[in-house]
PDB file of C-alpha atoms and ligand atoms in Angstrom:
ATOM      1  CA  MET A   1       0.006   0.101   0.085  1.00 90.00           C
ATOM      2  CA  HIS A   2       1.272   3.496  -0.586  1.00 95.00           C
ATOM      3  CA  ARG A   3       2.288   5.751   2.114  1.00 96.00           C
ATOM      4  CA  PHE A   4       2.480   9.685   2.241  1.00 97.00           C
ATOM      5  CA  PHE A   5       4.171  11.611   4.914  1.00 97.00           C
ATOM      6  CA  VAL A   6       1.329  14.627   5.156  1.00 96.00           C
ATOM      7  CA  PRO A   7       1.124  17.827   6.877  1.00 95.00           C
ATOM      8  CA  PRO A   8      -0.620  16.971  10.699  1.00 94.00           C
ATOM      9  CA  HIS A   9      -3.756  19.477   9.531  1.00 95.00           C
ATOM     10  CA  SER A  10      -4.618  17.334   6.830  1.00 97.00           C
ATOM     11  CA  ILE A  11      -6.359  15.005   9.340  1.00 97.00           C
ATOM     12  CA  LYS A  12      -8.810  16.145  11.250  1.00 95.00           C
ATOM     13  CA  GLU A  13     -10.564  13.668  13.602  1.00 91.00           C
ATOM     14  CA  SER A  14     -11.355  10.919  10.703  1.00 95.00           C
ATOM     15  CA  ARG A  15     -11.730  13.202   7.777  1.00 98.00           C
ATOM     16  CA  VAL A  16      -8.684  13.586   5.435  1.00 98.00           C
ATOM     17  CA  VAL A  17      -8.331  16.621   3.070  1.00 98.00           C
ATOM     18  CA  LEU A  18      -5.078  16.299   1.047  1.00 98.00           C
ATOM     19  CA  ARG A  19      -3.771  19.431  -1.195  1.00 97.00           C
ATOM     20  CA  GLY A  20      -0.619  20.120  -3.298  1.00 94.00           C
ATOM     21  CA  THR A  21       1.542  17.750  -4.947  1.00 93.00           C
ATOM     22  CA  ILE A  22       0.233  14.588  -3.594  1.00 96.00           C
ATOM     23  CA  VAL A  23      -3.000  15.200  -5.520  1.00 97.00           C
ATOM     24  CA  HIS A  24      -1.176  14.938  -8.651  1.00 97.00           C
ATOM     25  CA  GLN A  25       0.727  11.923  -7.114  1.00 96.00           C
ATOM     26  CA  ILE A  26      -2.774   9.698  -6.115  1.00 98.00           C
ATOM     27  CA  ARG A  27      -4.700  11.205  -9.165  1.00 97.00           C
ATOM     28  CA  ASP A  28      -2.335  11.213 -12.445  1.00 97.00           C
ATOM     29  CA  VAL A  29       0.279   9.125 -11.198  1.00 97.00           C
ATOM     30  CA  LEU A  30      -0.987   6.045  -9.341  1.00 97.00           C
ATOM     31  CA  ARG A  31      -4.335   6.670 -10.986  1.00 97.00           C
ATOM     32  CA  MET A  32      -6.142   5.805  -7.544  1.00 98.00           C
ATOM     33  CA  ARG A  33      -9.901   5.641  -7.720  1.00 98.00           C
ATOM     34  CA  PRO A  34     -12.347   6.381  -4.657  1.00 98.00           C
ATOM     35  CA  GLY A  35     -12.617   3.411  -2.585  1.00 98.00           C
ATOM     36  CA  ASP A  36      -8.761   2.664  -2.693  1.00 98.00           C
ATOM     37  CA  ASP A  37      -6.636   2.979   0.550  1.00 98.00           C
ATOM     38  CA  ILE A  38      -3.502   4.632   1.201  1.00 98.00           C
ATOM     39  CA  VAL A  39      -1.659   4.996   4.643  1.00 97.00           C
ATOM     40  CA  LEU A  40      -1.087   8.416   5.928  1.00 97.00           C
ATOM     41  CA  LEU A  41       1.963   9.586   8.119  1.00 96.00           C
ATOM     42  CA  ASP A  42       1.995  12.269   9.894  1.00 93.00           C
ATOM     43  CA  ASN A  43       5.538  12.540  11.600  1.00 92.00           C
ATOM     44  CA  SER A  44       3.427  11.564  15.083  1.00 92.00           C
ATOM     45  CA  GLY A  45       4.603   8.074  15.460  1.00 93.00           C
ATOM     46  CA  TRP A  46       1.152   7.075  14.137  1.00 95.00           C
ATOM     47  CA  ALA A  47      -0.075   5.485  10.700  1.00 96.00           C
ATOM     48  CA  GLN A  48      -3.351   5.796   9.336  1.00 97.00           C
ATOM     49  CA  ARG A  49      -5.412   3.765   6.791  1.00 98.00           C
ATOM     50  CA  ALA A  50      -7.445   6.127   5.001  1.00 98.00           C
ATOM     51  CA  GLU A  51     -10.060   5.446   2.075  1.00 98.00           C
ATOM     52  CA  LEU A  52     -10.038   7.601  -0.592  1.00 98.00           C
ATOM     53  CA  VAL A  53     -13.656   8.883  -0.914  1.00 98.00           C
ATOM     54  CA  THR A  54     -13.321  11.885  -3.816  1.00 98.00           C
ATOM     55  CA  ILE A  55     -10.332  12.766  -5.937  1.00 98.00           C
ATOM     56  CA  ASP A  56     -10.695  16.241  -7.630  1.00 97.00           C
ATOM     57  CA  ARG A  57      -8.188  18.485  -9.543  1.00 95.00           C
ATOM     58  CA  ASP A  58      -7.433  20.509  -6.375  1.00 96.00           C
ATOM     59  CA  ALA A  59      -7.739  18.255  -3.586  1.00 97.00           C
ATOM     60  CA  VAL A  60      -8.071  14.375  -2.410  1.00 98.00           C
ATOM     61  CA  ARG A  61     -10.719  13.663   0.526  1.00 98.00           C
ATOM     62  CA  GLY A  62     -10.726  10.576   2.174  1.00 98.00           C
ATOM     63  CA  ARG A  63     -11.767   9.068   5.941  1.00 98.00           C
ATOM     64  CA  VAL A  64      -9.571   7.249   8.189  1.00 98.00           C
ATOM     65  CA  VAL A  65     -10.706   3.429   8.961  1.00 98.00           C
ATOM     66  CA  GLU A  66      -8.052   2.421  10.674  1.00 97.00           C
ATOM     67  CA  LYS A  67      -4.836   3.875  13.228  1.00 96.00           C
ATOM     68  CA  TRP A  68      -1.993   2.256  14.553  1.00 97.00           C
ATOM     69  CA  LYS A  69       1.448   2.898  16.295  1.00 96.00           C
ATOM     70  CA  LEU A  70       4.464   2.394  14.277  1.00 95.00           C
ATOM     71  CA  GLU A  71       7.413   0.855  15.981  1.00 94.00           C
ATOM     72  CA  THR A  72      10.147   1.776  13.318  1.00 95.00           C
ATOM     73  CA  GLU A  73      12.167   4.136  14.570  1.00 96.00           C
ATOM     74  CA  PRO A  74      15.663   3.047  15.825  1.00 96.00           C
ATOM     75  CA  GLN A  75      16.457   3.383  19.362  1.00 95.00           C
ATOM     76  CA  THR A  76      20.051   4.614  18.783  1.00 95.00           C
ATOM     77  CA  ARG A  77      19.542   8.105  17.508  1.00 96.00           C
ATOM     78  CA  ILE A  78      22.445   8.719  14.802  1.00 97.00           C
ATOM     79  CA  THR A  79      23.067  12.086  13.169  1.00 98.00           C
ATOM     80  CA  LEU A  80      25.124  11.830  10.335  1.00 98.00           C
ATOM     81  CA  TYR A  81      27.380  14.417   9.808  1.00 98.00           C
ATOM     82  CA  GLN A  82      28.646  13.933   5.949  1.00 98.00           C
ATOM     83  CA  GLY A  83      31.410  16.140   4.363  1.00 97.00           C
ATOM     84  CA  LEU A  84      29.486  17.703   1.189  1.00 95.00           C
ATOM     85  CA  LEU A  85      30.060  15.685  -1.826  1.00 94.00           C
ATOM     86  CA  LYS A  86      30.138  16.205  -5.537  1.00 89.00           C
ATOM     87  CA  GLY A  87      26.943  15.807  -7.732  1.00 82.00           C
ATOM     88  CA  GLN A  88      24.435  12.831  -6.751  1.00 91.00           C
ATOM     89  CA  LYS A  89      26.428  11.228  -4.144  1.00 95.00           C
ATOM     90  CA  PHE A  90      25.165  13.561  -1.323  1.00 96.00           C
ATOM     91  CA  GLU A  91      21.195  12.621  -2.295  1.00 96.00           C
ATOM     92  CA  TRP A  92      22.485   8.784  -2.476  1.00 97.00           C
ATOM     93  CA  VAL A  93      23.547   8.948   1.134  1.00 98.00           C
ATOM     94  CA  LEU A  94      20.299  10.927   2.144  1.00 98.00           C
ATOM     95  CA  GLN A  95      18.145   8.532   0.507  1.00 98.00           C
ATOM     96  CA  LYS A  96      19.923   5.099   2.068  1.00 98.00           C
ATOM     97  CA  GLY A  97      20.642   6.511   5.225  1.00 98.00           C
ATOM     98  CA  THR A  98      16.812   7.400   5.691  1.00 98.00           C
ATOM     99  CA  GLU A  99      16.147   3.693   4.764  1.00 98.00           C
ATOM    100  CA  ILE A 100      18.965   2.528   7.272  1.00 98.00           C
ATOM    101  CA  GLY A 101      17.417   4.689  10.523  1.00 98.00           C
ATOM    102  CA  ILE A 102      19.641   7.723  10.145  1.00 98.00           C
ATOM    103  CA  ILE A 103      17.505  10.202  12.465  1.00 98.00           C
ATOM    104  CA  ALA A 104      19.470  13.686  11.240  1.00 98.00           C
ATOM    105  CA  PHE A 105      21.570  14.756   8.473  1.00 98.00           C
ATOM    106  CA  MET A 106      23.936  17.472   8.925  1.00 97.00           C
ATOM    107  CA  PRO A 107      25.980  18.726   5.720  1.00 96.00           C
ATOM    108  CA  VAL A 108      29.467  19.752   6.694  1.00 96.00           C
ATOM    109  CA  MET A 109      31.631  21.796   4.903  1.00 95.00           C
ATOM    110  CA  ALA A 110      34.960  20.454   5.293  1.00 96.00           C
ATOM    111  CA  ALA A 111      38.483  21.645   4.085  1.00 95.00           C
ATOM    112  CA  ARG A 112      38.787  19.217   1.553  1.00 94.00           C
ATOM    113  CA  CYS A 113      35.091  19.891   0.131  1.00 93.00           C
ATOM    114  CA  VAL A 114      34.783  20.436  -3.515  1.00 87.00           C
ATOM    115  CA  ILE A 115      32.283  23.676  -3.102  1.00 78.00           C
ATOM    116  CA  SER A 116      34.049  26.427  -1.541  1.00 69.00           C
ATOM    117  CA  THR A 117      31.332  27.503   0.940  1.00 73.00           C
ATOM    118  CA  VAL A 118      28.005  26.747   2.522  1.00 71.00           C
ATOM    119  CA  ASN A 119      26.395  29.434   0.664  1.00 71.00           C
ATOM    120  CA  ASP A 120      27.161  27.265  -2.624  1.00 74.00           C
ATOM    121  CA  VAL A 121      24.356  25.027  -1.338  1.00 81.00           C
ATOM    122  CA  SER A 122      21.360  26.630  -2.994  1.00 85.00           C
ATOM    123  CA  ASP A 123      17.860  26.446  -1.434  1.00 85.00           C
ATOM    124  CA  ALA A 124      16.759  24.491  -4.665  1.00 87.00           C
ATOM    125  CA  ARG A 125      19.306  21.760  -3.825  1.00 89.00           C
ATOM    126  CA  ILE A 126      18.067  21.462   0.015  1.00 90.00           C
ATOM    127  CA  GLU A 127      14.563  21.482  -1.239  1.00 92.00           C
ATOM    128  CA  ARG A 128      15.362  18.577  -3.516  1.00 94.00           C
ATOM    129  CA  TRP A 129      17.294  16.920  -0.719  1.00 96.00           C
ATOM    130  CA  GLU A 130      14.465  17.489   1.468  1.00 96.00           C
ATOM    131  CA  LYS A 131      12.070  15.467  -1.193  1.00 95.00           C
ATOM    132  CA  ILE A 132      14.426  12.504  -1.228  1.00 97.00           C
ATOM    133  CA  ILE A 133      14.128  12.201   2.442  1.00 98.00           C
ATOM    134  CA  VAL A 134      10.404  12.485   2.317  1.00 97.00           C
ATOM    135  CA  GLU A 135      10.266   9.642  -0.231  1.00 96.00           C
ATOM    136  CA  ALA A 136      13.241   7.384   1.127  1.00 98.00           C
ATOM    137  CA  ALA A 137      11.062   7.578   4.524  1.00 97.00           C
ATOM    138  CA  GLU A 138       7.581   6.778   2.913  1.00 96.00           C
ATOM    139  CA  GLN A 139       9.337   3.825   1.379  1.00 95.00           C
ATOM    140  CA  ALA A 140      10.956   2.613   4.529  1.00 95.00           C
ATOM    141  CA  GLY A 141       7.833   3.074   6.447  1.00 94.00           C
ATOM    142  CA  ARG A 142       9.569   5.587   8.918  1.00 96.00           C
ATOM    143  CA  ALA A 143       7.442   6.935  11.822  1.00 96.00           C
ATOM    144  CA  ALA A 144       9.652  10.120  11.690  1.00 96.00           C
ATOM    145  CA  LEU A 145      11.064  12.057   9.102  1.00 97.00           C
ATOM    146  CA  PRO A 146      14.854  12.390   9.366  1.00 98.00           C
ATOM    147  CA  HIS A 147      15.676  15.801  10.188  1.00 97.00           C
ATOM    148  CA  LEU A 148      18.132  18.030   7.334  1.00 97.00           C
ATOM    149  CA  SER A 149      20.137  20.872   8.612  1.00 94.00           C
ATOM    150  CA  ASN A 150      21.482  23.469   6.809  1.00 91.00           C
ATOM    151  CA  ALA A 151      25.220  23.205   5.939  1.00 92.00           C
ATOM    152  CA  ILE A 152      27.795  24.153   8.977  1.00 93.00           C
ATOM    153  CA  MET A 153      31.550  24.695   8.951  1.00 95.00           C
ATOM    154  CA  PHE A 154      33.391  21.887  10.226  1.00 97.00           C
ATOM    155  CA  PRO A 155      34.423  23.252  13.522  1.00 97.00           C
ATOM    156  CA  HIS A 156      31.315  24.170  14.618  1.00 97.00           C
ATOM    157  CA  ALA A 157      29.921  20.685  13.446  1.00 98.00           C
ATOM    158  CA  CYS A 158      32.608  19.289  16.151  1.00 98.00           C
ATOM    159  CA  GLU A 159      31.452  21.493  18.742  1.00 96.00           C
ATOM    160  CA  GLN A 160      27.590  20.662  18.467  1.00 95.00           C
ATOM    161  CA  ALA A 161      28.522  16.933  18.196  1.00 95.00           C
ATOM    162  CA  GLY A 162      30.854  16.747  21.193  1.00 89.00           C
ATOM    163  CA  ARG A 163      28.214  18.379  23.211  1.00 89.00           C
ATOM    164  CA  ALA A 164      25.138  16.029  22.464  1.00 85.00           C
ATOM    165  CA  GLY A 165      26.919  12.647  23.143  1.00 87.00           C
ATOM    166  CA  LEU A 166      29.037  10.245  21.640  1.00 95.00           C
ATOM    167  CA  ALA A 167      30.572  11.559  18.830  1.00 97.00           C
ATOM    168  CA  LEU A 168      32.815   9.224  16.488  1.00 98.00           C
ATOM    169  CA  ILE A 169      34.983  10.431  13.712  1.00 98.00           C
ATOM    170  CA  PRO A 170      35.858   7.391  11.073  1.00 98.00           C
ATOM    171  CA  TRP A 171      38.941   8.067   9.922  1.00 98.00           C
ATOM    172  CA  GLU A 172      41.491   5.853   7.869  1.00 97.00           C
ATOM    173  CA  GLY A 173      44.480   7.172   9.631  1.00 96.00           C
ATOM    174  CA  GLU A 174      43.431   5.531  13.028  1.00 97.00           C
ATOM    175  CA  ARG A 175      45.171   2.453  13.552  1.00 93.00           C
ATOM    176  CA  SER A 176      43.771   0.904  17.302  1.00 94.00           C
ATOM    177  CA  ARG A 177      40.541   2.024  18.063  1.00 96.00           C
ATOM    178  CA  GLY A 178      38.040   0.072  15.993  1.00 96.00           C
ATOM    179  CA  LEU A 179      34.162   0.908  15.916  1.00 96.00           C
ATOM    180  CA  ARG A 180      33.288  -2.066  18.080  1.00 95.00           C
ATOM    181  CA  GLU A 181      35.642  -1.161  20.941  1.00 95.00           C
ATOM    182  CA  ALA A 182      34.235   2.670  20.474  1.00 95.00           C
ATOM    183  CA  LEU A 183      30.724   0.959  21.117  1.00 95.00           C
ATOM    184  CA  GLN A 184      31.541  -0.757  24.178  1.00 93.00           C
ATOM    185  CA  ASP A 185      29.321  -0.187  27.287  1.00 85.00           C
ATOM    186  CA  VAL A 186      27.416   2.540  24.961  1.00 87.00           C
ATOM    187  CA  PRO A 187      23.586   2.260  25.734  1.00 82.00           C
ATOM    188  CA  LYS A 188      20.919   1.381  23.203  1.00 77.00           C
ATOM    189  CA  SER A 189      19.305   4.664  23.497  1.00 75.00           C
ATOM    190  CA  LYS A 190      22.256   6.788  22.659  1.00 91.00           C
ATOM    191  CA  GLU A 191      22.737   9.854  20.895  1.00 95.00           C
ATOM    192  CA  ILE A 192      25.499   9.019  18.347  1.00 97.00           C
ATOM    193  CA  GLY A 193      27.233  11.427  16.181  1.00 97.00           C
ATOM    194  CA  LEU A 194      28.810  10.141  13.113  1.00 98.00           C
ATOM    195  CA  PHE A 195      31.746  12.178  10.989  1.00 98.00           C
ATOM    196  CA  ILE A 196      32.383  11.232   7.355  1.00 98.00           C
ATOM    197  CA  GLY A 197      34.799  13.079   5.429  1.00 98.00           C
ATOM    198  CA  PRO A 198      34.301  14.384   1.619  1.00 97.00           C
ATOM    199  CA  GLU A 199      35.964  12.345  -1.204  1.00 96.00           C
ATOM    200  CA  GLY A 200      39.162  13.458  -0.054  1.00 96.00           C
ATOM    201  CA  GLY A 201      38.900  12.772   3.295  1.00 97.00           C
ATOM    202  CA  PHE A 202      39.522  14.894   6.504  1.00 98.00           C
ATOM    203  CA  THR A 203      42.942  16.853   7.189  1.00 98.00           C
ATOM    204  CA  GLU A 204      45.120  15.887  10.114  1.00 97.00           C
ATOM    205  CA  GLU A 205      44.183  19.501  11.458  1.00 98.00           C
ATOM    206  CA  GLU A 206      40.454  18.421  11.073  1.00 98.00           C
ATOM    207  CA  ILE A 207      41.347  15.347  13.341  1.00 98.00           C
ATOM    208  CA  ALA A 208      42.935  17.171  15.796  1.00 98.00           C
ATOM    209  CA  THR A 209      40.327  20.015  15.868  1.00 98.00           C
ATOM    210  CA  ALA A 210      37.648  17.194  16.367  1.00 98.00           C
ATOM    211  CA  GLN A 211      39.673  15.399  19.307  1.00 97.00           C
ATOM    212  CA  GLU A 212      39.887  18.272  20.988  1.00 97.00           C
ATOM    213  CA  ARG A 213      36.081  18.799  20.923  1.00 96.00           C
ATOM    214  CA  GLY A 214      35.655  15.392  22.180  1.00 95.00           C
ATOM    215  CA  VAL A 215      35.286  13.625  18.606  1.00 97.00           C
ATOM    216  CA  ILE A 216      36.619  10.247  18.793  1.00 96.00           C
ATOM    217  CA  PRO A 217      38.463   8.662  15.891  1.00 98.00           C
ATOM    218  CA  VAL A 218      37.785   5.186  14.727  1.00 98.00           C
ATOM    219  CA  SER A 219      38.915   2.894  12.094  1.00 98.00           C
ATOM    220  CA  LEU A 220      36.320   1.177   9.706  1.00 98.00           C
ATOM    221  CA  GLY A 221      38.589  -1.567   9.239  1.00 96.00           C
ATOM    222  CA  PRO A 222      41.570  -2.135   6.420  1.00 95.00           C
ATOM    223  CA  ARG A 223      39.858  -1.193   3.332  1.00 97.00           C
ATOM    224  CA  ILE A 224      39.089   2.536   2.044  1.00 97.00           C
ATOM    225  CA  LEU A 225      35.516   3.103   1.625  1.00 98.00           C
ATOM    226  CA  ARG A 226      34.249   5.845  -0.750  1.00 97.00           C
ATOM    227  CA  ALA A 227      32.891   8.918   0.960  1.00 97.00           C
ATOM    228  CA  GLU A 228      29.037   7.682  -0.198  1.00 97.00           C
ATOM    229  CA  THR A 229      29.614   4.071   1.456  1.00 98.00           C
ATOM    230  CA  ALA A 230      31.239   4.779   4.803  1.00 98.00           C
ATOM    231  CA  GLY A 231      28.387   6.659   6.566  1.00 98.00           C
ATOM    232  CA  LEU A 232      26.163   3.727   5.189  1.00 98.00           C
ATOM    233  CA  VAL A 233      28.467   1.057   6.374  1.00 98.00           C
ATOM    234  CA  ALA A 234      29.214   2.943   9.870  1.00 98.00           C
ATOM    235  CA  ALA A 235      25.363   3.564  10.422  1.00 98.00           C
ATOM    236  CA  SER A 236      24.457   0.324   9.830  1.00 98.00           C
ATOM    237  CA  ALA A 237      27.144  -1.245  11.792  1.00 97.00           C
ATOM    238  CA  ILE A 238      26.343   0.775  14.909  1.00 97.00           C
ATOM    239  CA  LEU A 239      22.722  -0.051  14.648  1.00 96.00           C
ATOM    240  CA  TYR A 240      23.677  -3.856  14.370  1.00 96.00           C
ATOM    241  CA  GLU A 241      26.037  -3.631  17.275  1.00 95.00           C
ATOM    242  CA  LEU A 242      23.736  -2.013  19.614  1.00 94.00           C
ATOM    243  CA  GLY A 243      20.903  -4.230  18.660  1.00 92.00           C
ATOM    244  CA  ASP A 244      18.674  -2.187  16.372  1.00 93.00           C
ATOM    245  CA  LEU A 245      18.586  -3.799  13.087  1.00 91.00           C
ATOM    246  CA  GLY A 246      16.600  -6.715  14.390  1.00 81.00           C
TER     247      GLY A 246
HETATM  248  N1  SAH B   1      41.489  10.376   2.150  1.00 58.63           N
HETATM  249  C1  SAH B   1      41.120   9.030   1.435  1.00 58.63           C
HETATM  250  C2  SAH B   1      39.660   8.608   1.097  1.00 58.63           C
HETATM  251  C3  SAH B   1      38.460   9.240   2.277  1.00 58.63           C
HETATM  252  S1  SAH B   1      37.140   8.187   2.135  1.00 58.63           S
HETATM  253  C4  SAH B   1      42.047   8.613   0.226  1.00 58.63           C
HETATM  254  O1  SAH B   1      41.540   9.107  -1.118  1.00 58.63           O
HETATM  255  O2  SAH B   1      42.473   7.634   0.285  1.00 58.63           O
HETATM  256  C5  SAH B   1      35.974   9.518   2.869  1.00 58.63           C
HETATM  257  C6  SAH B   1      35.781   8.955   4.416  1.00 58.63           C
HETATM  258  O3  SAH B   1      35.089   7.970   4.499  1.00 58.63           O
HETATM  259  C7  SAH B   1      36.840   9.314   5.050  1.00 58.63           C
HETATM  260  O4  SAH B   1      37.085  10.747   5.602  1.00 58.63           O
HETATM  261  C8  SAH B   1      36.522   8.920   6.751  1.00 58.63           C
HETATM  262  O5  SAH B   1      35.337   9.419   7.318  1.00 58.63           O
HETATM  263  C9  SAH B   1      35.655   7.480   5.934  1.00 58.63           C
HETATM  264  N2  SAH B   1      36.623   6.222   5.881  1.00 58.63           N
HETATM  265  C10 SAH B   1      36.456   5.501   4.494  1.00 58.63           C
HETATM  266  N3  SAH B   1      37.000   4.504   4.773  1.00 58.63           N
HETATM  267  C11 SAH B   1      37.590   4.570   6.006  1.00 58.63           C
HETATM  268  C12 SAH B   1      37.870   3.288   7.027  1.00 58.63           C
HETATM  269  N4  SAH B   1      38.729   2.137   6.591  1.00 58.63           N
HETATM  270  N5  SAH B   1      38.240   3.772   8.512  1.00 58.63           N
HETATM  271  C13 SAH B   1      37.769   5.020   8.510  1.00 58.63           C
HETATM  272  N6  SAH B   1      37.118   5.738   7.912  1.00 58.63           N
HETATM  273  C14 SAH B   1      36.958   5.339   6.673  1.00 58.63           C
END
């Protein structure tokens, strides 16, 4: 069944009124008919099955026929601090990261990023990123939409993550501390900040800056992963280690 994230105000008691791009999606793309069912997600942790009643050009109306609590959010809350990447690689990370169960994405401007300032991240690009997250969250049946922040500078990101809880920075130069070791005795419901570099990786100065702010370098093993792979592998491994992948 098709799942859609909708603004909470589109559901009042059991009456559903949907407007905007979802109307085109239901009417023209999916060619749904009155009597068909959809599942509505409103970021509250609940899912509601609605039967479509009328499908017009400007609005789709329906009624809620069933409601249940979703148990799809991981207890371990990972924020991915991802160095900005070229082309579509950042989009891939958002899409796959949402499926895996990342809670928040923080685009980070690091020394070796190809773009030069945070202002190079256009509003149109952010809007596209948000759309990718929504679609991935619908597909994955997430109970809550992962949060996407504006791009921030690396030192600022380290400060924020260092204050928030456990913060890890996978670095291929780390020889002793592995990811598993860093997760020992970490409670399941923990906030974890995870830093992944851009294509060229982090500089030694950045690793030093991170450490000063309490962000711990870890190894992801002997093979070098691409920037768009590393965060997904690390996030999956963390969720697995802490019992969040079933
Ligand atoms: N500078 C490297 C590649 C960087 S990979 C080179 O060109 O050789 C991009 C990011 O992925 C790194 O900044 C790091 O955060 C992460 N990463 C990839 N492989 C890793 C590994 N084996 N251990 C720890 N981190 C890794």
